[in-house]
Amino acid sequence: MAESKVLIADALSPAAVSRLQSGGVQTDDRAGIDPAELAKILPEYQALIVRSRTKVTADLLKGGKNLKVVGRAGVGVDNIDVAAANAQGIEVVNTPVATSVAVAEHTFALILALIRQIARADASMKAGEWDKKNLEGTELAGKTLGILGVGNIGAQVAKRAAAFDMQVLGYDPLLDAATLQASGAKAGTLDEVYAESDVITLHLPLIQETRGLLGANEFAKMKRGVYLICAARGGVIDEEDLVTALESGQVAGAALDVFEKEPPGANLLVTHPHVVATPHIAAQTAEAQERAALDIADEVLNALHGRPLRWQIK
Ligand code: MLT
């Protein structure tokens, strides 16, 4: 039987490419391929591996006549038309665990940068200033951290919050209270998380139910002076409403790694003095990216060889 062919459309580490090859498949490393070329050559392949750059649309998939699996080295599958893939009998797999620690650590980097004004302090030092009086911060100890979405990443965030002596209140519609509590968070309703948290961090996917989840109505339910953190997906927070809430002081500050439109440019939110912004780098550590590349190589091999799948997206 001819070997399956795997098209790598976004960068994958050499170790992951070797893992695929020693798993008995041919690989074609075309990282950075443009959409027109991808559509042209896709019919030759049984598997396609992407990160977030490549958009796997229904139109593209229609041309994937021999495609058995699309692998996403990463968590979010919002760049893949999963319904269209499943309708064609194409498996979609991702790597939901590989990057959890990196994202949880970045979440704490964002929280601390925001409440201790690290970016402003650094900018003022670089401008030759010594501005102690305007750089007073806030402590985390004794405060309540609200976590919206207590999955792989949210649970890692809860664990780290305990080390900062924070109380943790979690909301996750997919988990029962006992499972949620096992990760170190007390289970709360959405309204309880809004009302009781000093810092709220989001770890939810962007799906129909979460698009625009946090807007003017929700900000109004939060403590005045709350801090908001988002390293999940742009579009879960209404950005216009967030600017208004920052202006009024209802939200004291926001630290954001993700945006509705990426890159967002120097818009009102990114340039706001009470916002710390990073360019979607929460999962971007050497260790996490290597784990994700190896995990997706294994999972794509599982799909091609008809073995049970660990991370199948429906
Ligand atoms: C993910 O979904 O894996 C992260 O947000 C990283 C990314 O999309 O590049």
GROMACS .gro file of N, CA and C and ligand atoms in nm, residues 52 72-76 99 232-233 280 283, ligand 1:
model
   42
   52SER      N    1  -0.195   2.841   1.342
   52SER     CA    2  -0.310   2.933   1.333
   52SER      C    3  -0.311   3.012   1.202
   72ARG      N    4  -0.413   2.036   1.391
   72ARG     CA    5  -0.384   2.174   1.433
   72ARG      C    6  -0.284   2.166   1.548
   73ALA      N    7  -0.161   2.211   1.526
   73ALA     CA    8  -0.062   2.214   1.633
   73ALA      C    9  -0.093   2.336   1.720
   74GLY      N   10  -0.177   2.317   1.819
   74GLY     CA   11  -0.224   2.426   1.905
   74GLY      C   12  -0.362   2.389   1.958
   75VAL      N   13  -0.424   2.485   2.027
   75VAL     CA   14  -0.552   2.456   2.092
   75VAL      C   15  -0.671   2.502   2.007
   76GLY      N   16  -0.675   2.633   1.977
   76GLY     CA   17  -0.792   2.692   1.910
   76GLY      C   18  -0.808   2.636   1.769
   99THR      N   19   0.028   2.322   2.536
   99THR     CA   20   0.063   2.462   2.559
   99THR      C   21   0.003   2.520   2.689
  232ALA      N   22  -0.709   3.419   2.567
  232ALA     CA   23  -0.786   3.308   2.509
  232ALA      C   24  -0.810   3.334   2.360
  233ARG      N   25  -0.913   3.410   2.329
  233ARG     CA   26  -0.941   3.446   2.191
  233ARG      C   27  -1.002   3.585   2.184
  280HIS      N   28  -0.032   3.793   2.084
  280HIS     CA   29  -0.075   3.651   2.078
  280HIS      C   30   0.046   3.557   2.096
  283ALA      N   31   0.120   3.113   2.407
  283ALA     CA   32   0.160   2.972   2.389
  283ALA      C   33   0.299   2.960   2.328
  315MLT     C1   34  -0.360   2.823   2.045
  315MLT     O1   35  -0.480   2.824   2.019
  315MLT     O2   36  -0.292   2.718   2.041
  315MLT     C2   37  -0.289   2.949   2.082
  315MLT     O3   38  -0.377   3.055   2.093
  315MLT     C3   39  -0.173   2.979   1.995
  315MLT     C4   40  -0.206   3.011   1.852
  315MLT     O4   41  -0.321   3.009   1.809
  315MLT     O5   42  -0.115   3.038   1.777
   0.00000   0.00000   0.00000
